Amino acid sequence: MAEAASQHLSLPSRLLELCALLGAPRDSLRGLEQVAQKKGVKHLSALDPEVLSIFVPPFISKEDSQMAGANCGTLGKTRRRSFRKKRERPRPEQWKGLSGPSRVPEPEDVTIPGGVDLLALPQLCFPGGVCVATEPKEDRVHFLVLTDVCGNRTYGVVAQYYRPLHDEYCFYNGTTHWEPSWPAVGAAGYFVPYAVCVVSRFPYYNSLKDCLSCLLANLKLCKDFEVDSPIKDFAAKLSLIPSPPPGPLHLVFNMKPLQIVFPARADPESPILDLDLHLPLLCFRPEKVLQVLTCFLTEQRIVFFSSDWALLTLVAECFMAYLHPLQWQHPFVPILSDQMLDFVMAPTSFLMGCHLDHFEEVSKEADGLVLINIDHGSITYSKSTDDNVDIPDVPLLAAQTFIQRVQSLQLHHELHAAHLLSSTDLNETQAHRRAWQQKLNCQIQQTTLQLLVGIFRDVKNHLNYEHRVFNSEEFLKTRATGDHQFYKQVLDTYMFHSFLKARLNRRMDAFAQMDLDTQSEEDRINGTLVSPRRPTVEKIASRKSSHLQVTHRRMVVSMPNLQDIAMPELAPRNSSLRLTDTAGCTGSSAVLNVTLKSPYTFKIPEIHFPLVSECVQVYYADFVTLLSKAMDFLAPDNSLLLARYFYLRGLVHLMQGQLLRALLDFQNLYKTDIRIFPADLVKRTVESMSAPERAQAEQAPELMRLISEILDKPHEASKLDDHVKNFELPKEYMQLDDFMKRVQESGMVKDARTIQRLFEALTVGQQKQIDPETFKDFYNCWKETEAEAQEVSLPWLVMEHLDKNECVYKLSSSVKTNLGVGKIAMTQKRLFLLTEGRPGYVEISTFRNIEEVRSTSTAFLLRRIPALKIKVASKKEVFEANLKTECDLWHLMVKEMWAGKKLADDHKDPQYVQQALTHVLLMDAVVGTLQSPGAIYAASKLSYFDKMRKEVPMAFPKTTVETLKHKINPSAGETFPQAVDALLYTPGHLDPAEKVEDAHPKLWCALSDGKVTVFDASSWTIHQHCFKVGTAKVNCMVMADQNQVWVGSEDSVIYIINVHSMSCNKQLTDHCSSVTALIVQDGHRAPRCSKVYSCSMDGTVLAWNVSTLQVTSRFQLSSSGLTSIRLHGDRLWCCTGNSIMVMTTNGFLCQELKIEEHFKDISTSFLAFQLLPEQEQLWAACAGRSEVYIWSPKDLAQPPQRVPLKDCSEIICMIRVKKQVWVGSRGLWQGTPRGKIYVIDAERKTVEKELVAHMDTVRTLCSAEDRYVLSGSGREEGKIAIWKGE
């Protein structure tokens, strides 16, 4: 085991990469001292720094680990991983008076971590040079960012301190004694700077600054031993501290005298934030902050300047944190030493920092630079390119909102803490300041994130996810004219390109979550619609109410010299810095009220010295003990914190060489929080295992599966397709497939069947291909109509008669009608006349009330003028309009909308109206494109619903119409409909952890390939757009308690969804084949469900504790093909293909219903079953049979009763609803295949209702509190029907 441990002595996520001592060379100091003594020079020239010593982990070598059995106290001569600059060995007399023989350790070769250039490091640690001082100076710190050739960043914290100019050996060999009190005269009156640099893979700026502060306090007290020794011990300590995993757990380490806190990143996608995000807000006015952010977003060549080296890195890092999740992808060198100034001549985008002394030099010599002066809070440009640099303004509304939110922030801790007594405990003072800073950081992050969402929210409306296309031209058309310059520059950047990749990959990062959280109700409703977007009456009204501001803005842009036009002013800032004044801010402008939970902390055990293998192993053992104790005291449902403890314990077990224990801890992350599962580390660990260890690991079923996933199926982790295309009009002739792709890319229509009909319309009477010019004309016609609709302005008198969500989709020319002269307007609900002269509203008809539509002609003088006649049910007079050349088109459009509304009413499905609107607008565009005598005939190819009305009887059976309440389409916006594989209804409840809208009841819908969409069941609108639970088919879903939804998948995994965060971060992987059913324990016996039973196709049944997610019992059936289970009276009823078994919860067989005993002449199998305990009935369906069979559970040997289902082809599913059994099937209706539901009375055993449910097979059924029944159909239709229960 010691050999195994030696392979893992380097902590995988350790804080420290290297630690270095830097200063002036020995020869330079010797010559400097001689010059000072002989000439009495007061001011000495700067020296060139170099690396004096360097320390790289691991600090325990393989030889040390083999000596682990020796006494810790006798192993003072262990080898350390250190490097010292070679120099002459001192003469023996210099060591006089020391106890023991003199000994100078030989230099040892070490491997320097990537990204650290030892030649450049001294210049960065002393960016202004090594300047000898004539009096002591304060210790100071600055920060570095080091980048390797692959773009990976490491971070350095440098502490500089001054020492008297004594014999240089006092700094290297530990032999010369010096006092901490420094002389101020003579040769010793000169003070030489030294630097200690800590390099880490993690940007722990504040924490490492605190660590170095503790180190320098110790260095000043050092006597009688070399300076290297405490630096080594310091580096060794940091190398044994792991970086905390993402989440709420921060690590605390006692560095004496300070308690050092290492904060964790908020989530795996977020950066580590260990800096004060309000620093730029103290240095720059909010308007200047926006200008700097614009420079970042447009990827300028940026140089920060300050007289304080520390501020250069901190301020630059703050601005990059403001842009998260957008990332700066160009060179980032926040500190340039005096010798590196030529870097600013680089021709590409970059972000660099210089001392303020070089401002004039850089400004004159370099071209095209944005110069940001931190000390003065100003932004200027290189003098040679003042006229060429053009930094656009942030979009006006987003900028105003950001400024108001920044002004409402409390940026001064002194004002916050004025009422508090002075603390006598330094650590307590730091903790209080840290809590204040954490809350402020969170508020600033929310404010900047809202700014980004305000700028880029509408990007998603111009994306095509299937073909990964962004239509930048159309996006720009939706932006205000004054914002075009900003967006044109931003859209061409690498940063925005990466942002597009994340959107197209549907990444649920901070931007996507904020977008979802701040989404308006209108956007939420639009998510369920497939019709083209048009401004609603509500939006038109809001535009009119803010018309004055819009006028101001447009007039300022077009007539800049008019003095009497003023820009809308921002809300006045509170003149006091004391109060975070949100009273004057609107809800959209006020800073978010951040409710920040205090993070958990875990105190790392003490590290004892000397640092030999045995002592290190004691440290690891203490670490494991403390973690295990913390886990024992943790509440079972606190899985978030438990996952962090498992992660840390797994790391420590790796360091101990206990690979199996480490893998078991990492395996537990599947059940607690899979987001922090270290896949690469686990893979390296498994690959490093010896054959005996591998064999031992595979004896544990969970580890066998883990190893199989990590090693045997590497091809499954395929790289995401991350290309992004900008939409371009085609340049070649297109067949149907290419035309379909181009139309979908353009964002006009997504539905493949509709596009096929459009293709037929555009190719009537010609070869079945479309030329580029025709496509261009059609596209332009569509977009012009869309743009015209955006400009529609309705009088207040008209809007009073319309619903707030109505949109005007089509306006005719001014025509004469029997109701007056005006324009005919079409919304999704009605036709009305917009009268001329004095604007007025005259309703023609709602589409529901239309009885007849005819195209005719009327006599006028000696001519016949084409006219449209509409007969309305509630009116005697027929509406007549002399539409002239528009008549035929309006005739087609009104009939299509009429038919769509009729279908929508019959099917209780509003999607038919939305689809009819799409057909109508396509007709309009086809006629506008072709402009030929055959254009109307071509457009008629899109009259799909009107043809359905004529060819197919539209009236459903009365029972179906009365029982059906509503239909929704979870595949809205997809290219093709998707099958509904499973449904789950969860009741609403008020929970302190939920927002008000989250407390509504929900409908969970599982679609193809593991996609889950969530609807708000109170309004049937989208609550959560689809997210993934694996990639395989979902078989079942169940609500385990108020916080969890369990999803059983074809890939043998149970996925657990948190209903508050709508995230899936837990997986149960104990099954080895497809999970087919989940059942919860009886709610009457356990109000908060404590147990869930799951079964898989191979016959395995597992019982789970919901709180701990541990398997409490398991058993294996004698036969496979287990498709479903039911729990009743402490008995599990298990349905396999050949039998229904009654088992105890411990796995003992009580009864068995064998299918061959009742169907000896027919080869069949059980498909589904239901238990009705009150009626003492067992209902079952068999493959290939069109009848339901009913047994008595008391005597399964008796022949079953049969309930035949008329016109049923195949039974798919069944559920119990009160005293009824609902059976989903595929059957015939009027000779046509349809999805049918049979409602059977359990007492009379007769079919009460026969419902024509769907165009395709009914694949799944679920009950909503026994009041409603929901059915999901196959991929031909892909819709969900809501039925009224009895």
JSON list of N, CA, C and O in Angstrom, two decimals, residues 777-812:
[
{"chain": "A", "resi": 777, "resn": "ASP", "atom": "N", "xyz": [-36.76, 36.36, -52.96]},
{"chain": "A", "resi": 777, "resn": "ASP", "atom": "CA", "xyz": [-37.98, 37.16, -53.03]},
{"chain": "A", "resi": 777, "resn": "ASP", "atom": "C", "xyz": [-38.96, 36.77, -51.94]},
{"chain": "A", "resi": 777, "resn": "ASP", "atom": "O", "xyz": [-39.59, 37.63, -51.30]},
{"chain": "A", "resi": 778, "resn": "PHE", "atom": "N", "xyz": [-39.11, 35.47, -51.74]},
{"chain": "A", "resi": 778, "resn": "PHE", "atom": "CA", "xyz": [-40.03, 34.99, -50.71]},
{"chain": "A", "resi": 778, "resn": "PHE", "atom": "C", "xyz": [-39.56, 35.44, -49.32]},
{"chain": "A", "resi": 778, "resn": "PHE", "atom": "O", "xyz": [-40.35, 35.92, -48.50]},
{"chain": "A", "resi": 779, "resn": "TYR", "atom": "N", "xyz": [-38.27, 35.29, -49.05]},
{"chain": "A", "resi": 779, "resn": "TYR", "atom": "CA", "xyz": [-37.70, 35.66, -47.75]},
{"chain": "A", "resi": 779, "resn": "TYR", "atom": "C", "xyz": [-37.90, 37.15, -47.49]},
{"chain": "A", "resi": 779, "resn": "TYR", "atom": "O", "xyz": [-38.32, 37.57, -46.39]},
{"chain": "A", "resi": 780, "resn": "ASN", "atom": "N", "xyz": [-37.61, 37.98, -48.51]},
{"chain": "A", "resi": 780, "resn": "ASN", "atom": "CA", "xyz": [-37.76, 39.43, -48.35]},
{"chain": "A", "resi": 780, "resn": "ASN", "atom": "C", "xyz": [-39.22, 39.82, -48.14]},
{"chain": "A", "resi": 780, "resn": "ASN", "atom": "O", "xyz": [-39.53, 40.69, -47.32]},
{"chain": "A", "resi": 781, "resn": "CYS", "atom": "N", "xyz": [-40.11, 39.14, -48.87]},
{"chain": "A", "resi": 781, "resn": "CYS", "atom": "CA", "xyz": [-41.54, 39.42, -48.71]},
{"chain": "A", "resi": 781, "resn": "CYS", "atom": "C", "xyz": [-42.00, 39.08, -47.30]},
{"chain": "A", "resi": 781, "resn": "CYS", "atom": "O", "xyz": [-42.74, 39.84, -46.66]},
{"chain": "A", "resi": 782, "resn": "TRP", "atom": "N", "xyz": [-41.55, 37.95, -46.80]},
{"chain": "A", "resi": 782, "resn": "TRP", "atom": "CA", "xyz": [-41.91, 37.52, -45.43]},
{"chain": "A", "resi": 782, "resn": "TRP", "atom": "C", "xyz": [-41.40, 38.53, -44.40]},
{"chain": "A", "resi": 782, "resn": "TRP", "atom": "O", "xyz": [-42.13, 38.95, -43.50]},
{"chain": "A", "resi": 783, "resn": "LYS", "atom": "N", "xyz": [-40.15, 38.92, -44.54]},
{"chain": "A", "resi": 783, "resn": "LYS", "atom": "CA", "xyz": [-39.55, 39.83, -43.57]},
{"chain": "A", "resi": 783, "resn": "LYS", "atom": "C", "xyz": [-40.15, 41.23, -43.65]},
{"chain": "A", "resi": 783, "resn": "LYS", "atom": "O", "xyz": [-40.28, 41.92, -42.64]},
{"chain": "A", "resi": 784, "resn": "GLU", "atom": "N", "xyz": [-40.50, 41.67, -44.86]},
{"chain": "A", "resi": 784, "resn": "GLU", "atom": "CA", "xyz": [-41.14, 42.99, -44.99]},
{"chain": "A", "resi": 784, "resn": "GLU", "atom": "C", "xyz": [-42.50, 43.00, -44.29]},
{"chain": "A", "resi": 784, "resn": "GLU", "atom": "O", "xyz": [-42.85, 43.96, -43.60]},
{"chain": "A", "resi": 785, "resn": "THR", "atom": "N", "xyz": [-43.24, 41.92, -44.46]},
{"chain": "A", "resi": 785, "resn": "THR", "atom": "CA", "xyz": [-44.53, 41.81, -43.78]},
{"chain": "A", "resi": 785, "resn": "THR", "atom": "C", "xyz": [-44.34, 41.81, -42.26]},
{"chain": "A", "resi": 785, "resn": "THR", "atom": "O", "xyz": [-45.10, 42.44, -41.52]},
{"chain": "A", "resi": 786, "resn": "GLU", "atom": "N", "xyz": [-43.32, 41.11, -41.82]},
{"chain": "A", "resi": 786, "resn": "GLU", "atom": "CA", "xyz": [-43.01, 41.05, -40.39]},
{"chain": "A", "resi": 786, "resn": "GLU", "atom": "C", "xyz": [-42.64, 42.42, -39.85]},
{"chain": "A", "resi": 786, "resn": "GLU", "atom": "O", "xyz": [-43.09, 42.84, -38.77]},
{"chain": "A", "resi": 787, "resn": "ALA", "atom": "N", "xyz": [-41.84, 43.15, -40.62]},
{"chain": "A", "resi": 787, "resn": "ALA", "atom": "CA", "xyz": [-41.43, 44.49, -40.20]},
{"chain": "A", "resi": 787, "resn": "ALA", "atom": "C", "xyz": [-42.61, 45.45, -40.17]},
{"chain": "A", "resi": 787, "resn": "ALA", "atom": "O", "xyz": [-42.74, 46.27, -39.26]},
{"chain": "A", "resi": 788, "resn": "GLU", "atom": "N", "xyz": [-43.49, 45.35, -41.16]},
{"chain": "A", "resi": 788, "resn": "GLU", "atom": "CA", "xyz": [-44.68, 46.21, -41.20]},
{"chain": "A", "resi": 788, "resn": "GLU", "atom": "C", "xyz": [-45.56, 45.95, -39.98]},
{"chain": "A", "resi": 788, "resn": "GLU", "atom": "O", "xyz": [-46.13, 46.88, -39.39]},
{"chain": "A", "resi": 789, "resn": "ALA", "atom": "N", "xyz": [-45.67, 44.67, -39.60]},
{"chain": "A", "resi": 789, "resn": "ALA", "atom": "CA", "xyz": [-46.50, 44.32, -38.44]},
{"chain": "A", "resi": 789, "resn": "ALA", "atom": "C", "xyz": [-45.94, 44.94, -37.16]},
{"chain": "A", "resi": 789, "resn": "ALA", "atom": "O", "xyz": [-46.70, 45.32, -36.26]},
{"chain": "A", "resi": 790, "resn": "GLN", "atom": "N", "xyz": [-44.62, 45.05, -37.07]},
{"chain": "A", "resi": 790, "resn": "GLN", "atom": "CA", "xyz": [-44.01, 45.64, -35.88]},
{"chain": "A", "resi": 790, "resn": "GLN", "atom": "C", "xyz": [-44.33, 47.13, -35.77]},
{"chain": "A", "resi": 790, "resn": "GLN", "atom": "O", "xyz": [-44.28, 47.71, -34.69]},
{"chain": "A", "resi": 791, "resn": "GLU", "atom": "N", "xyz": [-44.63, 47.76, -36.90]},
{"chain": "A", "resi": 791, "resn": "GLU", "atom": "CA", "xyz": [-44.90, 49.19, -36.91]},
{"chain": "A", "resi": 791, "resn": "GLU", "atom": "C", "xyz": [-46.38, 49.53, -36.76]},
{"chain": "A", "resi": 791, "resn": "GLU", "atom": "O", "xyz": [-46.76, 50.69, -36.79]},
{"chain": "A", "resi": 792, "resn": "VAL", "atom": "N", "xyz": [-47.24, 48.49, -36.67]},
{"chain": "A", "resi": 792, "resn": "VAL", "atom": "CA", "xyz": [-48.67, 48.74, -36.54]},
{"chain": "A", "resi": 792, "resn": "VAL", "atom": "C", "xyz": [-48.95, 49.54, -35.27]},
{"chain": "A", "resi": 792, "resn": "VAL", "atom": "O", "xyz": [-48.47, 49.20, -34.19]},
{"chain": "A", "resi": 793, "resn": "SER", "atom": "N", "xyz": [-49.74, 50.59, -35.44]},
{"chain": "A", "resi": 793, "resn": "SER", "atom": "CA", "xyz": [-50.13, 51.40, -34.29]},
{"chain": "A", "resi": 793, "resn": "SER", "atom": "C", "xyz": [-51.64, 51.56, -34.30]},
{"chain": "A", "resi": 793, "resn": "SER", "atom": "O", "xyz": [-52.21, 52.08, -35.26]},
{"chain": "A", "resi": 794, "resn": "LEU", "atom": "N", "xyz": [-52.29, 51.05, -33.28]},
{"chain": "A", "resi": 794, "resn": "LEU", "atom": "CA", "xyz": [-53.75, 51.09, -33.21]},
{"chain": "A", "resi": 794, "resn": "LEU", "atom": "C", "xyz": [-54.21, 52.21, -32.28]},
{"chain": "A", "resi": 794, "resn": "LEU", "atom": "O", "xyz": [-53.59, 52.44, -31.22]},
{"chain": "A", "resi": 795, "resn": "PRO", "atom": "N", "xyz": [-55.29, 52.91, -32.65]},
{"chain": "A", "resi": 795, "resn": "PRO", "atom": "CA", "xyz": [-55.83, 53.93, -31.74]},
{"chain": "A", "resi": 795, "resn": "PRO", "atom": "C", "xyz": [-56.32, 53.30, -30.44]},
{"chain": "A", "resi": 795, "resn": "PRO", "atom": "O", "xyz": [-56.69, 52.12, -30.39]},
{"chain": "A", "resi": 796, "resn": "TRP", "atom": "N", "xyz": [-56.31, 54.11, -29.37]},
{"chain": "A", "resi": 796, "resn": "TRP", "atom": "CA", "xyz": [-56.78, 53.61, -28.08]},
{"chain": "A", "resi": 796, "resn": "TRP", "atom": "C", "xyz": [-58.21, 53.08, -28.17]},
{"chain": "A", "resi": 796, "resn": "TRP", "atom": "O", "xyz": [-58.54, 52.06, -27.55]},
{"chain": "A", "resi": 797, "resn": "LEU", "atom": "N", "xyz": [-59.04, 53.75, -28.97]},
{"chain": "A", "resi": 797, "resn": "LEU", "atom": "CA", "xyz": [-60.44, 53.33, -29.10]},
{"chain": "A", "resi": 797, "resn": "LEU", "atom": "C", "xyz": [-60.54, 51.92, -29.66]},
{"chain": "A", "resi": 797, "resn": "LEU", "atom": "O", "xyz": [-61.42, 51.15, -29.27]},
{"chain": "A", "resi": 798, "resn": "VAL", "atom": "N", "xyz": [-59.64, 51.58, -30.58]},
{"chain": "A", "resi": 798, "resn": "VAL", "atom": "CA", "xyz": [-59.65, 50.24, -31.17]},
{"chain": "A", "resi": 798, "resn": "VAL", "atom": "C", "xyz": [-59.13, 49.21, -30.16]},
{"chain": "A", "resi": 798, "resn": "VAL", "atom": "O", "xyz": [-59.70, 48.13, -30.01]},
{"chain": "A", "resi": 799, "resn": "MET", "atom": "N", "xyz": [-58.06, 49.55, -29.46]},
{"chain": "A", "resi": 799, "resn": "MET", "atom": "CA", "xyz": [-57.44, 48.58, -28.54]},
{"chain": "A", "resi": 799, "resn": "MET", "atom": "C", "xyz": [-58.38, 48.21, -27.39]},
{"chain": "A", "resi": 799, "resn": "MET", "atom": "O", "xyz": [-58.26, 47.12, -26.82]},
{"chain": "A", "resi": 800, "resn": "GLU", "atom": "N", "xyz": [-59.30, 49.10, -27.06]},
{"chain": "A", "resi": 800, "resn": "GLU", "atom": "CA", "xyz": [-60.25, 48.80, -25.99]},
{"chain": "A", "resi": 800, "resn": "GLU", "atom": "C", "xyz": [-61.15, 47.62, -26.34]},
{"chain": "A", "resi": 800, "resn": "GLU", "atom": "O", "xyz": [-61.68, 46.96, -25.45]},
{"chain": "A", "resi": 801, "resn": "HIS", "atom": "N", "xyz": [-61.34, 47.35, -27.62]},
{"chain": "A", "resi": 801, "resn": "HIS", "atom": "CA", "xyz": [-62.22, 46.27, -28.06]},
{"chain": "A", "resi": 801, "resn": "HIS", "atom": "C", "xyz": [-61.48, 44.93, -28.23]},
{"chain": "A", "resi": 801, "resn": "HIS", "atom": "O", "xyz": [-62.12, 43.92, -28.51]},
{"chain": "A", "resi": 802, "resn": "LEU", "atom": "N", "xyz": [-60.16, 44.94, -28.09]},
{"chain": "A", "resi": 802, "resn": "LEU", "atom": "CA", "xyz": [-59.38, 43.73, -28.35]},
{"chain": "A", "resi": 802, "resn": "LEU", "atom": "C", "xyz": [-58.81, 43.17, -27.05]},
{"chain": "A", "resi": 802, "resn": "LEU", "atom": "O", "xyz": [-58.61, 43.90, -26.08]},
{"chain": "A", "resi": 803, "resn": "ASP", "atom": "N", "xyz": [-58.57, 41.86, -27.04]},
{"chain": "A", "resi": 803, "resn": "ASP", "atom": "CA", "xyz": [-57.90, 41.24, -25.90]},
{"chain": "A", "resi": 803, "resn": "ASP", "atom": "C", "xyz": [-56.44, 41.67, -25.88]},
{"chain": "A", "resi": 803, "resn": "ASP", "atom": "O", "xyz": [-55.85, 41.95, -26.93]},
{"chain": "A", "resi": 804, "resn": "LYS", "atom": "N", "xyz": [-55.85, 41.67, -24.70]},
{"chain": "A", "resi": 804, "resn": "LYS", "atom": "CA", "xyz": [-54.48, 42.18, -24.57]},
{"chain": "A", "resi": 804, "resn": "LYS", "atom": "C", "xyz": [-53.45, 41.32, -25.29]},
{"chain": "A", "resi": 804, "resn": "LYS", "atom": "O", "xyz": [-52.38, 41.80, -25.66]},
{"chain": "A", "resi": 805, "resn": "ASN", "atom": "N", "xyz": [-53.79, 40.03, -25.52]},
{"chain": "A", "resi": 805, "resn": "ASN", "atom": "CA", "xyz": [-52.83, 39.16, -26.20]},
{"chain": "A", "resi": 805, "resn": "ASN", "atom": "C", "xyz": [-53.12, 39.01, -27.69]},
{"chain": "A", "resi": 805, "resn": "ASN", "atom": "O", "xyz": [-52.51, 38.18, -28.37]},
{"chain": "A", "resi": 806, "resn": "GLU", "atom": "N", "xyz": [-54.05, 39.78, -28.22]},
{"chain": "A", "resi": 806, "resn": "GLU", "atom": "CA", "xyz": [-54.34, 39.71, -29.66]},
{"chain": "A", "resi": 806, "resn": "GLU", "atom": "C", "xyz": [-53.27, 40.47, -30.44]},
{"chain": "A", "resi": 806, "resn": "GLU", "atom": "O", "xyz": [-52.73, 41.48, -29.99]},
{"chain": "A", "resi": 807, "resn": "CYS", "atom": "N", "xyz": [-52.99, 39.98, -31.65]},
{"chain": "A", "resi": 807, "resn": "CYS", "atom": "CA", "xyz": [-52.02, 40.61, -32.55]},
{"chain": "A", "resi": 807, "resn": "CYS", "atom": "C", "xyz": [-52.69, 40.83, -33.90]},
{"chain": "A", "resi": 807, "resn": "CYS", "atom": "O", "xyz": [-53.48, 40.00, -34.35]},
{"chain": "A", "resi": 808, "resn": "VAL", "atom": "N", "xyz": [-52.36, 41.91, -34.55]},
{"chain": "A", "resi": 808, "resn": "VAL", "atom": "CA", "xyz": [-52.84, 42.15, -35.92]},
{"chain": "A", "resi": 808, "resn": "VAL", "atom": "C", "xyz": [-51.85, 41.48, -36.88]},
{"chain": "A", "resi": 808, "resn": "VAL", "atom": "O", "xyz": [-50.68, 41.87, -36.95]},
{"chain": "A", "resi": 809, "resn": "TYR", "atom": "N", "xyz": [-52.34, 40.47, -37.60]},
{"chain": "A", "resi": 809, "resn": "TYR", "atom": "CA", "xyz": [-51.49, 39.70, -38.50]},
{"chain": "A", "resi": 809, "resn": "TYR", "atom": "C", "xyz": [-51.58, 40.17, -39.95]},
{"chain": "A", "resi": 809, "resn": "TYR", "atom": "O", "xyz": [-50.65, 39.96, -40.73]},
{"chain": "A", "resi": 810, "resn": "LYS", "atom": "N", "xyz": [-52.70, 40.78, -40.32]},
{"chain": "A", "resi": 810, "resn": "LYS", "atom": "CA", "xyz": [-52.87, 41.17, -41.72]},
{"chain": "A", "resi": 810, "resn": "LYS", "atom": "C", "xyz": [-53.80, 42.38, -41.80]},
{"chain": "A", "resi": 810, "resn": "LYS", "atom": "O", "xyz": [-54.84, 42.41, -41.14]},
{"chain": "A", "resi": 811, "resn": "LEU", "atom": "N", "xyz": [-53.40, 43.36, -42.61]},
{"chain": "A", "resi": 811, "resn": "LEU", "atom": "CA", "xyz": [-54.22, 44.53, -42.88]},
{"chain": "A", "resi": 811, "resn": "LEU", "atom": "C", "xyz": [-54.44, 44.64, -44.38]},
{"chain": "A", "resi": 811, "resn": "LEU", "atom": "O", "xyz": [-53.48, 44.50, -45.16]},
{"chain": "A", "resi": 812, "resn": "SER", "atom": "N", "xyz": [-55.66, 44.87, -44.79]},
{"chain": "A", "resi": 812, "resn": "SER", "atom": "CA", "xyz": [-55.94, 45.05, -46.22]},
{"chain": "A", "resi": 812, "resn": "SER", "atom": "C", "xyz": [-55.67, 46.49, -46.62]},
{"chain": "A", "resi": 812, "resn": "SER", "atom": "O", "xyz": [-55.39, 47.35, -45.77]}
]
